[in-house]
Amino acid sequence: MERRRRLLLALVAVANAIEAPRSVAGAAQLRGARDVPGATTESETDYAAAAETDGAAAGPARAAAPPAPRATLGEVFAHTRGFVAATPSQQLLFALTFAFLVAQKALNVRVPFALQRAVDALGDGGDGSAAASRAVASYCLGRLGVSAAGELRSLCFSRVSQRCQRAFGAAVFGKAHAMDARWHANHPTGEVAVAFGRGTRGVASLLFLGVFSVVPTVLELVFSVGVLRRRFGSHGFGLVTLATFAAYAAWTASLLAQPMNFLGYTVSEIRQGLVDADAVVKLLRDAPAAADDAPPHAVPSPPEIAFSGVSASRDGFTLALKNATFTAPAGGVTLLVGASGSGKSTALRLVNGLDAAPTAGAVTVGGLALSAADARRATALVAQDTALFDDTVLYNAKYGNVLAPLDAAVAALAAAGAAHLDPRQRVGERRRERGAKLSGGEKQRVLAARALLRDAPVLLADEPTSALDAVSEARVLDALLGSGRTAVVVAHRLAAVAPRADNIAVFRDGTVVAEGKHDALLASCAEYARLWEAKSGSSEEGE
């Protein structure tokens, strides 16, 4: 009998020890939440502060803007609730998470009574009785049930949290892409990157704290009050017990130091999560300058592009285009020429939807006034700034068409004269930030390959061959302009593009002063003749 009693007591001790590792692991996991889902390192804080300083120095309009209100828990919940239960599987996992949470806390409230019955059975001389064995078994199973429900809750919630964080991050990333160039000019890249990283982690941290700290504590308190009221039969006994417990807790603060510290840590982490989510919530508050609520339009291929009395500003104050009118024929090549700052790049950005809608006039593609989203779907852009990612050549070439097969990407690189950068030979070779391992000409070839792989009905090119030699320039231009798409090109080396252009628009101070073909403009437009003579002379000297 004594041996059996010792065995039963050992089982009780083991059951009591089950929760200890979980408590330690839970505290460690919550501490890790700051490092993983809601972390804000000192370097990130410094980076964000530097970015905000740069942004404040960008112009008086930004510095004078009133500060936006801080994000609230309700606002964060409003932005994330659609991602938590976005699909039926997400809804099922979320429901299971709370079902296991309720089961865990309900069992946790019942376990002390099971322990009471086990101790009473063992203390009443029932060492070997079946009742004592059942009482100890009930207690052990209760503790195991609490642990099992907690583990299942963690398993379900981890998938919910990961999917929610991924979907929320994709939504924020898409929102940043939908903003126009003026918004990005007023929000430095460092500021946006820090807001994106901190915001998505902050949202995950708030979800974690809610499911693993706040909601469980509230549930356990409700269950405890309910059990006490039911057990002792007095409707006011539960509240009296709470007051007694609060007084006792204050008297024995040293014994309850760890739980109180844990509660304070939870409050601190919730505030930190709100701080981290604040920047990304402010991003979500901003509306794109061009509304994309209209249904998508089917753009004819190739389309005609027409500017009709267009005036536009890139900074909100100075007009970069003033009543500009010209036409890019369908399937042809249109060359935009003029001095630097005359409005050529602004015209390209209006077609692509990078800038806000013009302040006057209309830009039509295929006879349609496209939204920003439609314009971006219908165009491929070879920008003057060769922006590349810290990744492989293949990744950079496929950025415009991420679903393109490898063979198509290789063919596009070959057509752009970048066969020596074949990703099949250098699949794992990263090109460092912004393509630091590539020369200027190689960067432009990768951008040209990206545009070819996108295969959009409209090609927009802003100085696409400025870093290439004459032979490479001719090869890249043949690939870009010889496919039957509508092409609008800005170039200062006129000799390479002007003879093959179907239309040339001459810009001066934001206005189109002449339009026509190369030979006709040489005879009728003195400004174009001067540009041709100056650019041709500089090209010959360079060669």
Coordinates of C-alpha atoms in Angstrom, one line a residue:
M1 CA 0.0 0.0 0.0
E2 CA 2.8 2.4 0.9
R3 CA 4.5 1.8 -2.4
R4 CA 1.3 2.5 -4.3
R5 CA 0.8 5.7 -2.3
R6 CA 4.3 6.8 -3.2
L7 CA 3.6 6.1 -6.9
L8 CA 0.4 8.1 -6.8
L9 CA 2.2 11.0 -5.1
A10 CA 4.9 10.8 -7.8
L11 CA 2.3 11.0 -10.5
V12 CA 0.9 14.2 -8.9
A13 CA 4.4 15.7 -8.7
V14 CA 5.0 14.9 -12.4
A15 CA 1.6 16.5 -13.3
N16 CA 2.5 19.6 -11.4
A17 CA 5.8 19.8 -13.2
I18 CA 4.2 19.7 -16.6
E19 CA 3.2 23.4 -16.6
A20 CA 6.5 24.7 -15.4
P21 CA 8.4 24.2 -18.7
R22 CA 5.4 25.7 -20.5
S23 CA 5.4 28.7 -18.3
V24 CA 9.1 29.3 -18.9
A25 CA 8.7 28.6 -22.6
G26 CA 5.7 31.0 -22.8
A27 CA 7.6 33.8 -21.1
A28 CA 10.6 33.2 -23.4
Q29 CA 8.3 33.2 -26.5
L30 CA 6.7 36.4 -25.4
R31 CA 10.2 38.0 -24.8
G32 CA 11.1 36.7 -28.3
A33 CA 8.1 38.4 -29.8
R34 CA 10.0 41.6 -29.4
D35 CA 12.9 40.2 -31.4
V36 CA 10.8 38.3 -34.0
P37 CA 7.4 39.7 -34.7
G38 CA 7.5 43.1 -33.0
A39 CA 11.1 44.0 -32.7
T40 CA 12.5 47.5 -33.0
T41 CA 16.3 47.5 -32.8
E42 CA 18.3 50.5 -32.0
S43 CA 19.7 50.6 -35.5
E44 CA 16.2 50.5 -37.0
T45 CA 15.1 53.4 -34.7
D46 CA 18.2 55.4 -35.8
Y47 CA 17.5 54.5 -39.5
A48 CA 13.8 55.6 -39.1
A49 CA 14.9 58.9 -37.4
A50 CA 17.4 59.6 -40.1
A51 CA 14.8 58.9 -42.8
E52 CA 12.3 61.2 -41.1
T53 CA 15.0 63.9 -40.9
D54 CA 15.7 63.5 -44.7
G55 CA 12.0 63.6 -45.4
A56 CA 11.5 66.7 -43.4
A57 CA 14.4 68.4 -45.3
A58 CA 12.8 67.5 -48.6
G59 CA 10.7 70.6 -48.7
P60 CA 8.7 73.2 -46.8
A61 CA 5.3 71.5 -47.7
R62 CA 6.2 68.3 -45.9
A63 CA 7.7 70.1 -42.9
A64 CA 4.6 72.2 -42.5
A65 CA 2.2 69.3 -42.6
P66 CA 0.4 68.7 -39.2
P67 CA 1.4 65.4 -37.6
A68 CA -1.0 62.5 -38.3
P69 CA -2.8 61.0 -35.3
R70 CA -1.3 57.9 -33.7
A71 CA -2.6 54.5 -34.6
T72 CA -5.1 52.9 -32.2
L73 CA -5.9 49.3 -31.4
G74 CA -9.3 49.7 -33.1
E75 CA -7.6 51.0 -36.3
V76 CA -5.1 48.2 -36.3
F77 CA -7.9 45.7 -35.9
A78 CA -9.9 47.3 -38.6
H79 CA -7.0 46.9 -41.1
T80 CA -6.1 43.4 -40.1
R81 CA -9.4 41.6 -39.4
G82 CA -10.0 40.9 -43.1
F83 CA -6.6 39.1 -43.2
V84 CA -7.1 37.0 -40.1
A85 CA -10.2 35.3 -41.5
A86 CA -9.6 35.8 -45.2
T87 CA -10.3 32.3 -46.4
P88 CA -12.4 29.3 -45.1
S89 CA -9.2 27.6 -43.9
Q90 CA -8.2 30.7 -42.0
Q91 CA -11.6 31.0 -40.4
L92 CA -11.4 27.3 -39.4
L93 CA -7.9 27.7 -37.9
F94 CA -8.9 30.8 -36.0
A95 CA -12.1 29.1 -34.6
L96 CA -10.0 26.1 -33.5
T97 CA -7.5 28.5 -31.9
F98 CA -10.2 30.0 -29.7
A99 CA -11.8 26.6 -29.1
F100 CA -8.6 25.2 -27.7
L101 CA -8.0 28.4 -25.7
V102 CA -11.4 28.1 -24.1
A103 CA -10.9 24.4 -23.4
Q104 CA -7.5 25.1 -21.9
K105 CA -8.8 27.7 -19.5
A106 CA -11.9 25.7 -18.6
L107 CA -9.7 22.7 -17.7
N108 CA -7.2 25.0 -15.9
V109 CA -10.0 26.1 -13.6
R110 CA -11.1 22.6 -12.9
V111 CA -7.7 21.2 -12.2
P112 CA -7.4 22.6 -8.6
F113 CA -10.6 20.8 -7.7
A114 CA -9.2 17.6 -9.1
L115 CA -6.1 18.1 -7.1
Q116 CA -8.3 18.6 -4.0
R117 CA -10.1 15.4 -4.6
A118 CA -6.9 13.5 -5.1
V119 CA -5.3 14.9 -1.9
D120 CA -8.5 14.2 0.1
A121 CA -8.6 10.6 -1.2
L122 CA -5.0 10.0 -0.3
G123 CA -5.3 11.7 3.0
D124 CA -8.4 9.7 4.1
G125 CA -6.4 6.5 4.3
G126 CA -7.5 5.3 0.8
D127 CA -4.0 4.5 -0.3
G128 CA -4.9 1.6 -2.4
S129 CA -8.6 2.3 -3.1
A130 CA -10.0 2.7 -6.6
A131 CA -11.4 6.1 -5.7
A132 CA -7.9 7.4 -4.9
S133 CA -6.5 6.0 -8.1
R134 CA -9.3 7.6 -10.1
A135 CA -8.8 11.0 -8.4
V136 CA -5.1 11.0 -9.1
A137 CA -5.7 9.9 -12.7
S138 CA -8.3 12.6 -13.2
Y139 CA -5.9 15.2 -11.9
C140 CA -3.1 14.0 -14.2
L141 CA -5.3 13.8 -17.2
G142 CA -6.6 17.4 -16.4
R143 CA -3.0 18.7 -16.4
L144 CA -2.2 16.8 -19.6
G145 CA -5.4 18.2 -21.1
V146 CA -4.3 21.8 -20.2
S147 CA -0.9 21.3 -21.8
A148 CA -2.3 19.5 -24.9
A149 CA -4.9 22.3 -25.5
G150 CA -2.2 24.9 -25.2
E151 CA 0.0 23.2 -27.7
L152 CA -2.8 22.7 -30.2
R153 CA -3.7 26.4 -29.7
S154 CA -0.1 27.4 -30.5
L155 CA -0.1 25.1 -33.6
C156 CA -3.3 26.5 -35.0
F157 CA -2.4 30.1 -34.2
S158 CA 1.1 30.0 -35.7
R159 CA -0.4 29.2 -39.1
V160 CA -3.1 31.9 -38.7
S161 CA -0.5 34.5 -37.7
Q162 CA 2.0 33.6 -40.5
R163 CA -0.7 33.8 -43.1
C164 CA -2.1 37.0 -41.7
Q165 CA 1.3 38.6 -41.6
R166 CA 2.1 37.5 -45.1
A167 CA -1.3 38.8 -46.5
F168 CA -1.0 42.0 -44.6
G169 CA 2.5 42.6 -45.8
A170 CA 1.4 41.9 -49.4
A171 CA -1.4 44.4 -49.0
V172 CA 0.9 47.1 -47.7
F173 CA 3.4 46.4 -50.4
G174 CA 0.7 46.7 -53.0
K175 CA -0.5 49.9 -51.5
A176 CA 3.0 51.4 -51.7
H177 CA 3.2 50.4 -55.4
A178 CA -0.2 52.0 -56.0
M179 CA 1.0 55.4 -54.8
D180 CA 2.2 58.0 -57.3
A181 CA 5.8 59.3 -57.7
R182 CA 5.0 62.5 -55.7
W183 CA 4.1 60.4 -52.7
H184 CA 7.3 58.4 -53.0
A185 CA 9.3 61.6 -53.4
N186 CA 7.9 62.9 -50.1
H187 CA 8.5 59.5 -48.3
P188 CA 12.1 58.5 -48.5
T189 CA 12.9 54.9 -49.3
G190 CA 14.4 54.2 -45.9
E191 CA 11.3 55.5 -44.1
V192 CA 9.0 53.3 -46.2
A193 CA 11.2 50.2 -45.7
V194 CA 11.4 50.7 -42.0
A195 CA 7.6 51.3 -41.8
F196 CA 6.9 48.2 -43.8
G197 CA 9.2 46.0 -41.7
R198 CA 8.2 47.4 -38.3
G199 CA 4.5 47.6 -39.1
T200 CA 4.1 44.0 -40.2
R201 CA 6.0 42.7 -37.2
G202 CA 4.0 45.0 -34.9
V203 CA 0.7 43.6 -36.2
A204 CA 2.0 40.1 -35.6
S205 CA 3.1 41.1 -32.1
L206 CA -0.3 42.5 -31.2
L207 CA -2.0 39.3 -32.5
F208 CA 0.4 37.2 -30.4
L209 CA -0.2 39.2 -27.3
G210 CA -3.9 39.1 -27.7
V211 CA -4.2 35.4 -28.2
F212 CA -1.5 34.3 -25.7
S213 CA -1.8 36.9 -22.9
V214 CA -4.8 39.3 -22.8
V215 CA -7.6 37.0 -23.9
P216 CA -6.4 34.0 -21.8
T217 CA -6.2 36.1 -18.7
V218 CA -9.7 37.5 -19.2
L219 CA -11.2 34.1 -19.9
E220 CA -9.5 32.5 -16.8
L221 CA -10.8 35.4 -14.6
V222 CA -14.3 34.9 -16.0
F223 CA -14.2 31.2 -15.5
S224 CA -12.8 31.5 -12.0
V225 CA -15.6 33.9 -10.9
G226 CA -18.2 31.7 -12.4
V227 CA -17.0 28.6 -10.7
L228 CA -16.7 30.4 -7.3
R229 CA -20.2 31.8 -7.6
R230 CA -21.7 28.4 -8.6
R231 CA -19.8 26.5 -5.9
F232 CA -20.6 28.7 -3.0
G233 CA -24.1 29.8 -4.1
S234 CA -23.8 33.5 -3.2
H235 CA -24.3 35.9 -6.1
G236 CA -22.0 38.4 -4.5
F237 CA -19.4 35.9 -3.4
G238 CA -17.4 36.1 -6.6
L239 CA -17.0 39.9 -6.3
V240 CA -16.1 39.6 -2.6
T241 CA -13.5 36.9 -3.5
L242 CA -12.0 39.2 -6.1
A243 CA -11.7 42.0 -3.6
T244 CA -10.2 39.6 -1.0
F245 CA -7.8 38.3 -3.6
A246 CA -6.7 41.9 -4.6
A247 CA -6.1 42.7 -1.0
Y248 CA -4.2 39.5 -0.4
A249 CA -2.2 40.1 -3.6
A250 CA -1.2 43.6 -2.4
W251 CA -0.1 42.1 0.9
T252 CA 1.9 39.4 -0.7
A253 CA 3.4 41.5 -3.5
S254 CA 6.8 39.8 -3.2
L255 CA 5.2 36.4 -3.9
L256 CA 3.4 37.7 -6.9
A257 CA 6.2 39.8 -8.3
Q258 CA 6.7 37.6 -11.4
P259 CA 3.0 37.6 -12.5
M260 CA 2.8 41.4 -12.0
N261 CA 6.0 41.9 -13.9
F262 CA 4.6 39.7 -16.7
L263 CA 1.4 41.8 -16.8
G264 CA 3.5 45.0 -17.0
Y265 CA 5.6 43.5 -19.7
T266 CA 2.4 42.6 -21.7
V267 CA 1.2 46.2 -21.4
S268 CA 4.6 47.5 -22.5
E269 CA 4.7 45.1 -25.5
I270 CA 1.2 46.1 -26.6
R271 CA 2.3 49.8 -26.6
Q272 CA 5.5 48.8 -28.5
G273 CA 3.4 46.9 -31.0
L274 CA 1.2 50.0 -31.5
V275 CA 4.3 52.1 -32.1
D276 CA 5.6 49.7 -34.6
A277 CA 2.3 49.5 -36.4
D278 CA 1.8 53.2 -36.4
A279 CA 3.9 54.0 -39.5
V280 CA 2.3 51.3 -41.7
V281 CA -1.2 52.3 -40.5
K282 CA -0.4 55.9 -41.6
L283 CA 0.6 54.5 -45.0
L284 CA -2.7 52.7 -45.3
R285 CA -4.5 55.9 -44.5
D286 CA -3.1 57.6 -47.6
A287 CA -5.2 57.3 -50.7
P288 CA -3.6 56.8 -54.1
A289 CA -3.7 60.0 -56.1
A290 CA -5.3 58.2 -59.0
A291 CA -8.4 56.3 -58.1
D292 CA -8.5 52.7 -59.4
D293 CA -12.1 51.9 -58.5
A294 CA -13.2 51.7 -62.2
P295 CA -13.3 48.3 -63.9
P296 CA -10.1 47.5 -65.9
H297 CA -10.1 48.5 -69.6
A298 CA -8.9 46.3 -72.4
V299 CA -6.3 48.4 -74.2
P300 CA -6.0 47.7 -77.9
S301 CA -2.6 46.4 -79.0
P302 CA -0.8 48.4 -80.2
P303 CA -2.6 51.6 -79.0
E304 CA -2.3 55.2 -80.1
I305 CA -1.2 57.6 -77.3
A306 CA -2.5 61.2 -77.5
F307 CA -1.7 64.2 -75.3
S308 CA -4.4 67.0 -75.7
G309 CA -3.6 70.3 -74.0
V310 CA -1.9 68.6 -71.1
S311 CA -0.6 70.6 -68.1
A312 CA 1.0 68.8 -65.2
S313 CA 3.1 69.5 -62.1
R314 CA 5.4 67.0 -60.4
D315 CA 5.8 69.0 -57.1
G316 CA 2.4 70.5 -56.8
F317 CA 3.7 74.0 -57.5
T318 CA 5.6 74.4 -60.8
L319 CA 4.1 73.2 -64.1
A320 CA 6.4 70.8 -65.8
L321 CA 4.0 70.5 -68.8
K322 CA 2.1 73.5 -70.2
N323 CA -0.7 72.8 -72.7
A324 CA 1.4 70.0 -74.4
T325 CA -0.2 68.3 -77.4
F326 CA 1.3 65.5 -79.5
T327 CA 0.4 62.0 -80.8
A328 CA 2.3 58.7 -80.6
P329 CA 1.0 56.6 -83.6
A330 CA -0.1 53.1 -82.9
G331 CA 2.7 50.6 -83.4
G332 CA 5.2 53.3 -84.2
V333 CA 8.2 55.0 -82.6
T334 CA 7.8 58.4 -81.1
L335 CA 10.9 60.4 -80.1
L336 CA 10.7 63.1 -77.5
V337 CA 13.5 65.7 -77.8
G338 CA 14.4 68.9 -76.0
A339 CA 16.6 70.4 -73.4
S340 CA 16.9 68.9 -69.9
G341 CA 13.9 69.9 -67.8
S342 CA 11.7 70.6 -70.7
G343 CA 9.0 68.0 -69.6
K344 CA 9.9 64.9 -71.6
S345 CA 10.2 62.6 -68.6
T346 CA 7.1 64.0 -67.1
A347 CA 5.2 63.0 -70.2
L348 CA 6.4 59.4 -69.9
R349 CA 5.4 59.3 -66.2
L350 CA 1.9 60.5 -67.1
V351 CA 1.5 57.7 -69.6
N352 CA 2.8 55.1 -67.1
G353 CA 0.6 56.4 -64.2
L354 CA 3.6 57.2 -62.0
D355 CA 2.5 60.8 -61.7
A356 CA -0.8 62.1 -60.6
A357 CA -3.5 63.0 -63.2
P358 CA -2.7 66.1 -65.2
T359 CA -4.1 69.4 -63.9
A360 CA -5.5 70.2 -67.3
G361 CA -6.0 68.4 -70.6
A362 CA -6.2 64.6 -71.1
V363 CA -3.8 61.7 -71.8
T364 CA -5.5 58.8 -73.7
V365 CA -4.2 55.4 -74.6
G366 CA -6.1 53.7 -77.3
G367 CA -8.8 56.4 -77.0
L368 CA -9.2 55.6 -73.3
A369 CA -8.4 57.7 -70.2
L370 CA -6.8 54.9 -68.2
S371 CA -6.6 54.7 -64.5
A372 CA -3.1 54.4 -62.9
A373 CA -3.5 50.6 -62.5
D374 CA -4.6 50.1 -66.2
A375 CA -1.8 52.4 -67.4
R376 CA 0.8 50.3 -65.5
R377 CA -0.6 47.1 -66.8
A378 CA -0.4 48.3 -70.3
T379 CA 3.2 49.7 -70.3
A380 CA 6.7 48.5 -69.9
L381 CA 9.2 51.1 -68.6
V382 CA 12.9 51.4 -69.2
A383 CA 13.7 54.1 -66.7
Q384 CA 16.6 56.5 -66.7
D385 CA 17.5 55.5 -63.2
T386 CA 18.7 51.9 -63.4
A387 CA 17.1 50.5 -60.2
L388 CA 18.0 46.9 -59.6
F389 CA 17.5 44.6 -56.6
D390 CA 20.0 42.9 -54.3
D391 CA 19.4 39.6 -56.0
T392 CA 20.3 37.6 -59.1
V393 CA 20.2 38.7 -62.7
L394 CA 17.3 36.3 -63.3
Y395 CA 15.3 37.9 -60.5
N396 CA 15.9 41.4 -61.8
A397 CA 15.0 40.4 -65.4
K398 CA 11.8 38.7 -64.3
Y399 CA 10.6 41.6 -62.1
G400 CA 8.2 42.8 -64.8
N401 CA 6.8 39.3 -65.4
V402 CA 7.5 37.1 -62.4
L403 CA 5.6 34.1 -64.0
A404 CA 7.8 34.1 -67.1
P405 CA 9.6 30.8 -67.7
L406 CA 13.4 30.6 -67.4
D407 CA 13.9 30.1 -71.2
A408 CA 11.9 33.3 -71.9
A409 CA 14.1 35.3 -69.5
V410 CA 17.2 33.9 -71.0
A411 CA 15.9 34.8 -74.5
A412 CA 15.1 38.4 -73.4
L413 CA 18.6 38.8 -71.9
A414 CA 20.2 37.5 -75.1
A415 CA 18.0 39.9 -77.2
A416 CA 19.2 42.8 -75.0
G417 CA 22.9 41.8 -75.5
A418 CA 23.3 40.4 -72.0
A419 CA 23.9 36.7 -72.9
H420 CA 27.0 36.7 -70.8
L421 CA 24.8 37.2 -67.8
D422 CA 22.9 34.0 -68.5
P423 CA 21.2 33.0 -65.2
R424 CA 21.5 29.3 -66.0
Q425 CA 25.3 29.7 -65.4
R426 CA 25.0 32.1 -62.4
V427 CA 21.8 31.1 -60.7
G428 CA 23.0 31.8 -57.2
E429 CA 25.2 34.8 -57.8
R430 CA 23.8 37.9 -56.2
R431 CA 24.6 41.3 -57.7
R432 CA 24.7 43.2 -54.4
E433 CA 22.6 46.2 -53.7
R434 CA 21.3 48.1 -56.8
G435 CA 23.5 45.9 -59.0
A436 CA 26.8 47.1 -57.7
K437 CA 28.6 44.2 -59.4
L438 CA 27.3 45.3 -62.8
S439 CA 28.6 48.0 -65.0
G440 CA 26.3 50.9 -66.2
G441 CA 25.9 49.3 -69.6
E442 CA 25.0 45.9 -68.1
K443 CA 22.4 47.4 -65.8
Q444 CA 20.7 49.0 -68.8
R445 CA 20.7 45.7 -70.7
V446 CA 19.0 44.0 -67.7
L447 CA 16.4 46.8 -67.7
A448 CA 15.9 46.3 -71.5
A449 CA 15.5 42.6 -71.0
R450 CA 13.0 43.2 -68.2
A451 CA 10.9 45.4 -70.6
L452 CA 11.1 42.8 -73.4
L453 CA 10.0 40.0 -71.0
R454 CA 7.0 42.1 -69.9
D455 CA 5.9 42.3 -73.5
A456 CA 3.4 45.2 -72.9
P457 CA 1.6 46.9 -75.8
V458 CA 3.3 50.2 -74.9
L459 CA 7.0 50.7 -74.3
L460 CA 8.3 53.8 -72.5
A461 CA 12.1 54.4 -72.6
D462 CA 13.9 57.2 -70.9
E463 CA 17.5 57.3 -72.1
P464 CA 17.6 53.5 -72.4
T465 CA 21.1 53.3 -74.0
S466 CA 23.0 56.3 -72.5
A467 CA 25.7 54.0 -71.0
L468 CA 26.1 51.8 -74.1
D469 CA 28.5 51.9 -77.0
A470 CA 27.2 52.5 -80.5
V471 CA 27.1 48.8 -81.5
S472 CA 25.4 47.7 -78.3
E473 CA 23.0 50.7 -78.5
A474 CA 21.9 49.6 -82.0
R475 CA 21.3 46.1 -80.9
V476 CA 19.2 47.1 -77.9
L477 CA 17.2 49.6 -79.8
D478 CA 16.5 47.0 -82.5
A479 CA 15.1 44.6 -79.8
L480 CA 13.1 47.3 -78.1
L481 CA 11.7 49.2 -81.1
G482 CA 11.3 46.4 -83.7
S483 CA 8.5 44.4 -82.2
G484 CA 5.4 46.3 -83.4
R485 CA 4.5 47.8 -80.0
T486 CA 3.8 51.5 -79.5
A487 CA 7.1 53.0 -78.3
V488 CA 7.8 56.5 -76.8
V489 CA 11.5 57.2 -76.3
V490 CA 13.4 60.0 -74.7
A491 CA 16.9 60.2 -76.1
H492 CA 19.7 62.8 -76.3
R493 CA 21.7 60.8 -78.8
L494 CA 19.4 61.6 -81.7
A495 CA 21.4 59.9 -84.4
A496 CA 20.5 56.4 -83.1
V497 CA 16.7 57.0 -82.8
A498 CA 15.6 59.9 -85.0
P499 CA 16.0 58.3 -88.4
R500 CA 13.7 55.4 -87.4
A501 CA 11.1 57.5 -85.5
D502 CA 7.6 57.7 -87.0
N503 CA 7.0 61.0 -85.1
I504 CA 9.2 63.4 -83.2
A505 CA 7.9 65.9 -80.6
V506 CA 10.1 68.8 -79.8
F507 CA 9.7 70.1 -76.2
R508 CA 10.7 73.6 -74.9
D509 CA 9.8 74.7 -71.3
G510 CA 7.0 72.2 -71.0
T511 CA 5.4 72.9 -74.3
V512 CA 5.5 71.0 -77.6
V513 CA 6.7 73.5 -80.1
A514 CA 6.9 71.2 -83.2
E515 CA 5.9 67.7 -84.2
G516 CA 6.7 65.7 -87.3
K517 CA 9.3 63.4 -88.9
H518 CA 13.0 63.8 -88.9
D519 CA 13.5 65.3 -92.4
A520 CA 10.5 67.6 -92.1
L521 CA 11.6 69.0 -88.8
L522 CA 15.1 69.6 -90.0
A523 CA 13.7 71.8 -92.7
S524 CA 10.9 73.6 -90.7
C525 CA 12.0 73.7 -87.0
A526 CA 15.1 75.7 -86.2
E527 CA 15.2 74.4 -82.6
Y528 CA 15.2 70.8 -83.7
A529 CA 17.9 71.5 -86.3
R530 CA 20.1 73.0 -83.5
L531 CA 19.5 70.0 -81.3
W532 CA 20.3 67.6 -84.2
E533 CA 23.5 69.5 -85.1
A534 CA 24.6 69.7 -81.4
K535 CA 23.9 66.1 -80.6
S536 CA 25.3 64.7 -83.9
G537 CA 28.5 66.7 -83.4
S538 CA 28.9 65.5 -79.8
S539 CA 28.3 61.9 -81.0
E540 CA 30.9 62.1 -83.6
E541 CA 33.4 63.6 -81.2
G542 CA 32.7 60.8 -78.7
E543 CA 33.3 58.2 -81.3

